[in-house]
């Protein structure tokens, strides 16, 4: 028997996939209607977290944050079976993941933080990526169950909380990436260029292919052989900002990047490769 606590978009996808594979799953959600919707697929809907975890050998969770995870686990505690394993797929703080791992171990239970890069369709189809780190013996025991839930489980080694940190780093990139696309669309709209033309450009020229080389260059800390000088990048940023403002569509992200460029130019790095803006972060 498996218990699943938190059956929002992601959790419900996981539950439906488990049920389709023949698992027995007891579910609970703060908004009862979301849990009740899974009854038609064969889930056993429970009124409380403690009821949901009764008889479960493994507990899965997808909640909002550290506070909700702590609250729900405490509410579920009276129903815990001896030695039960808790797999938490919530995006949380690093400190929270470390604290919960130690706390539940002291009480005789196993907590593993396993955040994901998965949307609802991935959860339903058992594709996407799941991250883990910590006690490698514990992870080895849990790995077969996690592998059935996702396309790939990435193990970041024995450091407890590292998976939480990697999830936050990945999400930061996704946020910055999406905000950059938003600014790009704002600029092209300002210039009277339709989004379809932008798609045509990226179909021919894929800037995403540059990511590994760009990251390697920035992490390497060598900026004295520029492929794009910081002064020139700042000039282009100024053109972008001016065009968008002229059309009454100010950009959100590029002005902050321009301010960072100005800071480095003032420090004498105008002729360096523009990736020098990462210098203090290494």
GROMACS .gro file of C-alpha atoms in nm:
model
  282
    1UNK     CA    1   0.000   0.000   0.000
    2UNK     CA    2   0.124   0.347  -0.096
    3UNK     CA    3   0.002   0.675   0.052
    4UNK     CA    4   0.007   1.000  -0.144
    5UNK     CA    5  -0.032   1.330   0.040
    6UNK     CA    6  -0.104   1.629  -0.182
    7UNK     CA    7  -0.295   1.552  -0.500
    8UNK     CA    8  -0.274   1.875  -0.697
    9UNK     CA    9  -0.176   1.874  -1.063
   10UNK     CA   10   0.154   1.689  -1.012
   11UNK     CA   11   0.042   1.460  -0.731
   12UNK     CA   12  -0.272   1.349  -0.911
   13UNK     CA   13  -0.063   1.257  -1.215
   14UNK     CA   14   0.168   1.046  -1.000
   15UNK     CA   15  -0.127   0.875  -0.833
   16UNK     CA   16  -0.300   0.791  -1.161
   17UNK     CA   17   0.025   0.644  -1.295
   18UNK     CA   18   0.070   0.433  -0.981
   19UNK     CA   19  -0.286   0.305  -1.005
   20UNK     CA   20  -0.241   0.220  -1.373
   21UNK     CA   21   0.060   0.008  -1.276
   22UNK     CA   22  -0.147  -0.191  -1.029
   23UNK     CA   23  -0.048  -0.018  -0.706
   24UNK     CA   24  -0.295   0.033  -0.422
   25UNK     CA   25  -0.289   0.404  -0.329
   26UNK     CA   26  -0.453   0.591  -0.042
   27UNK     CA   27  -0.475   0.966  -0.101
   28UNK     CA   28  -0.534   1.285   0.095
   29UNK     CA   29  -0.546   1.647  -0.012
   30UNK     CA   30  -0.623   1.965   0.178
   31UNK     CA   31  -0.886   2.048  -0.086
   32UNK     CA   32  -1.088   1.728  -0.062
   33UNK     CA   33  -1.237   1.755  -0.412
   34UNK     CA   34  -0.894   1.708  -0.572
   35UNK     CA   35  -0.844   1.382  -0.384
   36UNK     CA   36  -1.202   1.269  -0.449
   37UNK     CA   37  -1.147   1.310  -0.825
   38UNK     CA   38  -0.900   1.019  -0.806
   39UNK     CA   39  -1.157   0.775  -0.671
   40UNK     CA   40  -1.279   0.696  -1.022
   41UNK     CA   41  -0.930   0.568  -1.103
   42UNK     CA   42  -0.927   0.339  -0.799
   43UNK     CA   43  -0.764   0.554  -0.530
   44UNK     CA   44  -0.882   0.520  -0.171
   45UNK     CA   45  -0.973   0.870  -0.059
   46UNK     CA   46  -0.903   0.955   0.305
   47UNK     CA   47  -1.024   1.237   0.527
   48UNK     CA   48  -0.696   1.299   0.712
   49UNK     CA   49  -0.323   1.250   0.652
   50UNK     CA   50  -0.308   1.001   0.941
   51UNK     CA   51  -0.584   0.791   0.785
   52UNK     CA   52  -0.413   0.800   0.445
   53UNK     CA   53  -0.082   0.664   0.573
   54UNK     CA   54  -0.226   0.378   0.779
   55UNK     CA   55  -0.085   0.053   0.647
   56UNK     CA   56   0.137   0.229   0.393
   57UNK     CA   57   0.490   0.100   0.345
   58UNK     CA   58   0.581   0.412   0.151
   59UNK     CA   59   0.452   0.771   0.164
   60UNK     CA   60   0.485   1.017  -0.123
   61UNK     CA   61   0.422   1.390  -0.095
   62UNK     CA   62   0.385   1.685  -0.327
   63UNK     CA   63   0.295   1.996  -0.130
   64UNK     CA   64   0.364   2.370  -0.143
   65UNK     CA   65   0.664   2.445   0.079
   66UNK     CA   66   0.860   2.358   0.393
   67UNK     CA   67   0.582   2.471   0.628
   68UNK     CA   68   0.314   2.261   0.458
   69UNK     CA   69   0.540   1.954   0.447
   70UNK     CA   70   0.618   1.985   0.818
   71UNK     CA   71   0.253   2.042   0.906
   72UNK     CA   72   0.120   1.750   0.704
   73UNK     CA   73   0.387   1.505   0.820
   74UNK     CA   74   0.314   1.595   1.181
   75UNK     CA   75  -0.056   1.537   1.120
   76UNK     CA   76   0.020   1.203   0.953
   77UNK     CA   77   0.253   1.080   1.228
   78UNK     CA   78  -0.010   0.892   1.433
   79UNK     CA   79  -0.074   0.667   1.132
   80UNK     CA   80   0.288   0.591   1.044
   81UNK     CA   81   0.381   0.225   1.016
   82UNK     CA   82   0.713   0.133   1.185
   83UNK     CA   83   1.006   0.224   0.963
   84UNK     CA   84   0.793   0.380   0.691
   85UNK     CA   85   0.975   0.554   0.404
   86UNK     CA   86   0.874   0.909   0.311
   87UNK     CA   87   0.958   1.034  -0.041
   88UNK     CA   88   0.899   1.408  -0.061
   89UNK     CA   89   0.874   1.558  -0.410
   90UNK     CA   90   0.804   1.913  -0.291
   91UNK     CA   91   1.040   2.195  -0.390
   92UNK     CA   92   1.175   2.313  -0.054
   93UNK     CA   93   1.470   2.489   0.103
   94UNK     CA   94   1.800   2.307   0.144
   95UNK     CA   95   1.790   2.359   0.523
   96UNK     CA   96   1.439   2.216   0.541
   97UNK     CA   97   1.538   1.899   0.355
   98UNK     CA   98   1.840   1.851   0.583
   99UNK     CA   99   1.639   1.912   0.901
  100UNK     CA  100   1.359   1.673   0.803
  101UNK     CA  101   1.602   1.398   0.706
  102UNK     CA  102   1.761   1.413   1.051
  103UNK     CA  103   1.434   1.465   1.241
  104UNK     CA  104   1.251   1.166   1.098
  105UNK     CA  105   1.557   0.943   1.124
  106UNK     CA  106   1.570   1.018   1.497
  107UNK     CA  107   1.209   0.901   1.522
  108UNK     CA  108   1.277   0.577   1.335
  109UNK     CA  109   1.150   0.676   0.991
  110UNK     CA  110   1.323   0.738   0.659
  111UNK     CA  111   1.278   1.072   0.482
  112UNK     CA  112   1.418   1.122   0.132
  113UNK     CA  113   1.387   1.449  -0.054
  114UNK     CA  114   1.328   1.376  -0.423
  115UNK     CA  115   1.224   1.696  -0.606
  116UNK     CA  116   1.139   1.679  -0.974
  117UNK     CA  117   1.166   1.857  -1.305
  118UNK     CA  118   0.831   1.724  -1.421
  119UNK     CA  119   0.498   1.870  -1.523
  120UNK     CA  120   0.160   1.695  -1.481
  121UNK     CA  121   0.190   1.511  -1.817
  122UNK     CA  122   0.535   1.380  -1.710
  123UNK     CA  123   0.393   1.252  -1.381
  124UNK     CA  124   0.111   1.074  -1.564
  125UNK     CA  125   0.346   0.926  -1.827
  126UNK     CA  126   0.637   0.852  -1.587
  127UNK     CA  127   0.877   1.072  -1.782
  128UNK     CA  128   1.092   1.371  -1.685
  129UNK     CA  129   1.359   1.395  -1.415
  130UNK     CA  130   1.375   1.330  -1.041
  131UNK     CA  131   1.665   1.439  -0.817
  132UNK     CA  132   1.798   1.268  -0.504
  133UNK     CA  133   2.094   1.296  -0.267
  134UNK     CA  134   2.187   1.173   0.079
  135UNK     CA  135   2.243   0.831   0.237
  136UNK     CA  136   2.334   0.613  -0.060
  137UNK     CA  137   2.215   0.290   0.102
  138UNK     CA  138   1.874   0.444   0.162
  139UNK     CA  139   1.860   0.578  -0.193
  140UNK     CA  140   1.961   0.241  -0.337
  141UNK     CA  141   1.669   0.079  -0.158
  142UNK     CA  142   1.422   0.341  -0.278
  143UNK     CA  143   1.559   0.374  -0.631
  144UNK     CA  144   1.346   0.102  -0.799
  145UNK     CA  145   1.026   0.272  -0.679
  146UNK     CA  146   1.145   0.617  -0.786
  147UNK     CA  147   1.257   0.490  -1.127
  148UNK     CA  148   0.906   0.363  -1.194
  149UNK     CA  149   0.777   0.719  -1.142
  150UNK     CA  150   1.000   0.910  -1.384
  151UNK     CA  151   1.215   0.895  -1.694
  152UNK     CA  152   1.542   0.939  -1.507
  153UNK     CA  153   1.653   0.968  -1.145
  154UNK     CA  154   1.965   1.183  -1.105
  155UNK     CA  155   2.165   1.094  -0.793
  156UNK     CA  156   2.381   1.383  -0.665
  157UNK     CA  157   2.567   1.173  -0.410
  158UNK     CA  158   2.580   1.151  -0.030
  159UNK     CA  159   2.534   1.520   0.060
  160UNK     CA  160   2.194   1.558   0.225
  161UNK     CA  161   2.005   1.858   0.084
  162UNK     CA  162   2.203   1.879  -0.238
  163UNK     CA  163   1.906   1.765  -0.444
  164UNK     CA  164   1.706   2.053  -0.297
  165UNK     CA  165   1.980   2.297  -0.397
  166UNK     CA  166   2.002   2.159  -0.749
  167UNK     CA  167   1.625   2.188  -0.789
  168UNK     CA  168   1.635   2.553  -0.684
  169UNK     CA  169   1.925   2.620  -0.924
  170UNK     CA  170   1.735   2.457  -1.208
  171UNK     CA  171   1.419   2.650  -1.129
  172UNK     CA  172   1.617   2.976  -1.116
  173UNK     CA  173   1.739   2.909  -1.469
  174UNK     CA  174   1.385   2.831  -1.586
  175UNK     CA  175   1.255   3.156  -1.435
  176UNK     CA  176   1.537   3.361  -1.589
  177UNK     CA  177   1.492   3.183  -1.923
  178UNK     CA  178   1.118   3.248  -1.931
  179UNK     CA  179   1.161   3.610  -1.822
  180UNK     CA  180   1.416   3.651  -2.102
  181UNK     CA  181   1.168   3.514  -2.355
  182UNK     CA  182   0.910   3.759  -2.222
  183UNK     CA  183   1.150   4.052  -2.276
  184UNK     CA  184   1.235   3.920  -2.623
  185UNK     CA  185   0.868   3.910  -2.718
  186UNK     CA  186   0.824   4.261  -2.579
  187UNK     CA  187   1.111   4.389  -2.795
  188UNK     CA  188   0.992   4.219  -3.113
  189UNK     CA  189   0.642   4.355  -3.056
  190UNK     CA  190   0.793   4.701  -3.011
  191UNK     CA  191   0.970   4.660  -3.346
  192UNK     CA  192   0.661   4.531  -3.524
  193UNK     CA  193   0.804   4.183  -3.564
  194UNK     CA  194   0.548   3.901  -3.521
  195UNK     CA  195   0.623   3.615  -3.282
  196UNK     CA  196   0.608   3.371  -3.573
  197UNK     CA  197   0.916   3.538  -3.723
  198UNK     CA  198   1.096   3.493  -3.392
  199UNK     CA  199   1.005   3.125  -3.397
  200UNK     CA  200   1.140   3.100  -3.750
  201UNK     CA  201   1.470   3.252  -3.632
  202UNK     CA  202   1.506   3.007  -3.346
  203UNK     CA  203   1.416   2.715  -3.571
  204UNK     CA  204   1.724   2.803  -3.776
  205UNK     CA  205   1.949   2.933  -3.496
  206UNK     CA  206   1.915   2.750  -3.166
  207UNK     CA  207   2.070   2.957  -2.885
  208UNK     CA  208   1.999   2.673  -2.641
  209UNK     CA  209   2.274   2.472  -2.809
  210UNK     CA  210   2.523   2.727  -2.674
  211UNK     CA  211   2.441   2.653  -2.309
  212UNK     CA  212   2.706   2.387  -2.229
  213UNK     CA  213   2.988   2.588  -2.390
  214UNK     CA  214   2.869   2.913  -2.232
  215UNK     CA  215   2.850   2.758  -1.886
  216UNK     CA  216   3.196   2.603  -1.928
  217UNK     CA  217   3.342   2.937  -2.033
  218UNK     CA  218   3.183   3.126  -1.746
  219UNK     CA  219   3.282   2.863  -1.490
  220UNK     CA  220   3.637   2.862  -1.628
  221UNK     CA  221   3.691   3.224  -1.530
  222UNK     CA  222   3.884   3.326  -1.845
  223UNK     CA  223   3.760   3.658  -1.983
  224UNK     CA  224   4.064   3.809  -2.161
  225UNK     CA  225   3.988   3.654  -2.501
  226UNK     CA  226   3.647   3.800  -2.577
  227UNK     CA  227   3.406   3.670  -2.836
  228UNK     CA  228   3.173   3.958  -2.749
  229UNK     CA  229   3.319   4.250  -2.556
  230UNK     CA  230   3.127   4.374  -2.255
  231UNK     CA  231   3.119   4.730  -2.395
  232UNK     CA  232   2.953   4.603  -2.712
  233UNK     CA  233   2.703   4.388  -2.525
  234UNK     CA  234   2.611   4.691  -2.313
  235UNK     CA  235   2.565   4.901  -2.626
  236UNK     CA  236   2.323   4.642  -2.763
  237UNK     CA  237   2.135   4.626  -2.434
  238UNK     CA  238   2.093   5.003  -2.453
  239UNK     CA  239   1.944   4.972  -2.801
  240UNK     CA  240   1.697   4.709  -2.679
  241UNK     CA  241   1.590   4.920  -2.384
  242UNK     CA  242   1.549   5.231  -2.599
  243UNK     CA  243   1.339   5.056  -2.866
  244UNK     CA  244   1.106   4.901  -2.608
  245UNK     CA  245   1.064   5.228  -2.417
  246UNK     CA  246   0.993   5.415  -2.740
  247UNK     CA  247   0.702   5.177  -2.802
  248UNK     CA  248   0.578   5.211  -2.444
  249UNK     CA  249   0.670   4.850  -2.358
  250UNK     CA  250   0.956   4.873  -2.103
  251UNK     CA  251   1.158   4.558  -2.055
  252UNK     CA  252   1.165   4.379  -1.719
  253UNK     CA  253   1.494   4.185  -1.714
  254UNK     CA  254   1.736   4.354  -1.952
  255UNK     CA  255   1.760   4.681  -1.753
  256UNK     CA  256   1.884   4.483  -1.452
  257UNK     CA  257   2.138   4.304  -1.673
  258UNK     CA  258   2.248   4.639  -1.816
  259UNK     CA  259   2.301   4.776  -1.465
  260UNK     CA  260   2.522   4.477  -1.386
  261UNK     CA  261   2.718   4.538  -1.706
  262UNK     CA  262   2.766   4.902  -1.605
  263UNK     CA  263   2.906   4.790  -1.272
  264UNK     CA  264   3.169   4.575  -1.442
  265UNK     CA  265   3.252   4.838  -1.702
  266UNK     CA  266   3.312   5.085  -1.417
  267UNK     CA  267   3.557   4.832  -1.271
  268UNK     CA  268   3.757   4.838  -1.594
  269UNK     CA  269   3.630   4.523  -1.767
  270UNK     CA  270   3.471   4.687  -2.072
  271UNK     CA  271   3.710   4.514  -2.313
  272UNK     CA  272   3.672   4.173  -2.149
  273UNK     CA  273   3.437   3.903  -2.265
  274UNK     CA  274   3.089   3.998  -2.151
  275UNK     CA  275   3.063   3.678  -1.944
  276UNK     CA  276   3.288   3.853  -1.691
  277UNK     CA  277   2.966   3.953  -1.512
  278UNK     CA  278   2.981   3.604  -1.355
  279UNK     CA  279   3.331   3.660  -1.213
  280UNK     CA  280   3.221   3.728  -0.854
  281UNK     CA  281   2.991   3.426  -0.851
  282UNK     CA  282   3.259   3.161  -0.895
   0.00000   0.00000   0.00000
